[in-house]
Amino acid sequence: ELGTEGDVSVEQAMRPGPSTFRPNDDVGKLAGLMADRDLPSLPITTNEGVLVGLLVREDAERAAGEQPEKSDNE
């Protein structure tokens, strides 16, 4: 959409219904999701949909590597 000639609104260029994630989501799972889907970042929002920030893939992978392994019982 952004490559078309003329003025393009944000609404026309964006994808509807982006996936968002919560601050309490497991960083290791989000790092894996970003790796699987080759995503550079994920939007983090509150339950009300207020943007808290972006989780950058490199930061998520680093944080996941620093966490102790969790057993399936936890």
mmCIF file of C-alpha atoms in Angstrom, residues 14-63:
data_model
loop_
_atom_site.group_PDB
_atom_site.id
_atom_site.type_symbol
_atom_site.label_atom_id
_atom_site.label_comp_id
_atom_site.label_asym_id
_atom_site.label_seq_id
_atom_site.Cartn_x
_atom_site.Cartn_y
_atom_site.Cartn_z
ATOM 1 C CA MET A 14 -2.140 -0.697 8.117
ATOM 2 C CA ARG A 15 -3.323 -4.218 8.745
ATOM 3 C CA PRO A 16 -6.523 -4.399 10.789
ATOM 4 C CA GLY A 17 -6.620 -6.137 14.149
ATOM 5 C CA PRO A 18 -2.954 -6.406 15.157
ATOM 6 C CA SER A 19 -2.041 -8.993 17.772
ATOM 7 C CA THR A 20 -1.027 -7.446 21.072
ATOM 8 C CA PHE A 21 0.457 -8.965 24.183
ATOM 9 C CA ARG A 22 0.359 -8.209 27.913
ATOM 10 C CA PRO A 23 3.201 -7.177 30.226
ATOM 11 C CA ASN A 24 2.835 -10.416 32.227
ATOM 12 C CA ASP A 25 3.223 -12.729 29.194
ATOM 13 C CA ASP A 26 6.209 -15.089 29.298
ATOM 14 C CA VAL A 27 9.165 -13.412 27.591
ATOM 15 C CA GLY A 28 10.563 -16.757 26.409
ATOM 16 C CA LYS A 29 7.338 -17.613 24.604
ATOM 17 C CA LEU A 30 7.204 -14.169 23.005
ATOM 18 C CA ALA A 31 10.849 -14.459 21.930
ATOM 19 C CA GLY A 32 10.014 -17.803 20.316
ATOM 20 C CA LEU A 33 6.966 -16.337 18.588
ATOM 21 C CA MET A 34 9.038 -13.493 17.165
ATOM 22 C CA ALA A 35 11.694 -15.928 15.961
ATOM 23 C CA ASP A 36 9.125 -18.268 14.382
ATOM 24 C CA ARG A 37 7.355 -15.435 12.564
ATOM 25 C CA ASP A 38 10.498 -13.358 11.915
ATOM 26 C CA LEU A 39 9.038 -10.348 13.748
ATOM 27 C CA PRO A 40 11.328 -7.530 14.917
ATOM 28 C CA SER A 41 9.019 -6.451 17.768
ATOM 29 C CA LEU A 42 5.621 -6.940 19.403
ATOM 30 C CA PRO A 43 3.239 -4.325 20.829
ATOM 31 C CA ILE A 44 2.609 -4.668 24.562
ATOM 32 C CA THR A 45 -0.711 -3.306 25.827
ATOM 33 C CA THR A 46 -2.848 -3.238 28.951
ATOM 34 C CA ASN A 47 -6.104 -5.210 29.101
ATOM 35 C CA GLU A 48 -7.832 -1.988 28.042
ATOM 36 C CA GLY A 49 -5.706 -1.771 24.891
ATOM 37 C CA VAL A 50 -3.448 1.071 26.036
ATOM 38 C CA LEU A 51 -0.002 0.759 24.487
ATOM 39 C CA VAL A 52 2.667 0.190 27.152
ATOM 40 C CA GLY A 53 5.564 -0.226 24.725
ATOM 41 C CA LEU A 54 7.250 -2.457 22.169
ATOM 42 C CA LEU A 55 9.134 -5.618 23.012
ATOM 43 C CA VAL A 56 12.151 -5.800 20.708
ATOM 44 C CA ARG A 57 13.185 -9.279 19.598
ATOM 45 C CA GLU A 58 16.844 -8.936 20.610
ATOM 46 C CA ASP A 59 15.817 -7.764 24.096
ATOM 47 C CA ALA A 60 13.318 -10.614 24.449
ATOM 48 C CA GLU A 61 15.890 -13.209 23.383
ATOM 49 C CA ARG A 62 18.458 -11.793 25.808
ATOM 50 C CA ALA A 63 15.950 -11.704 28.690
#
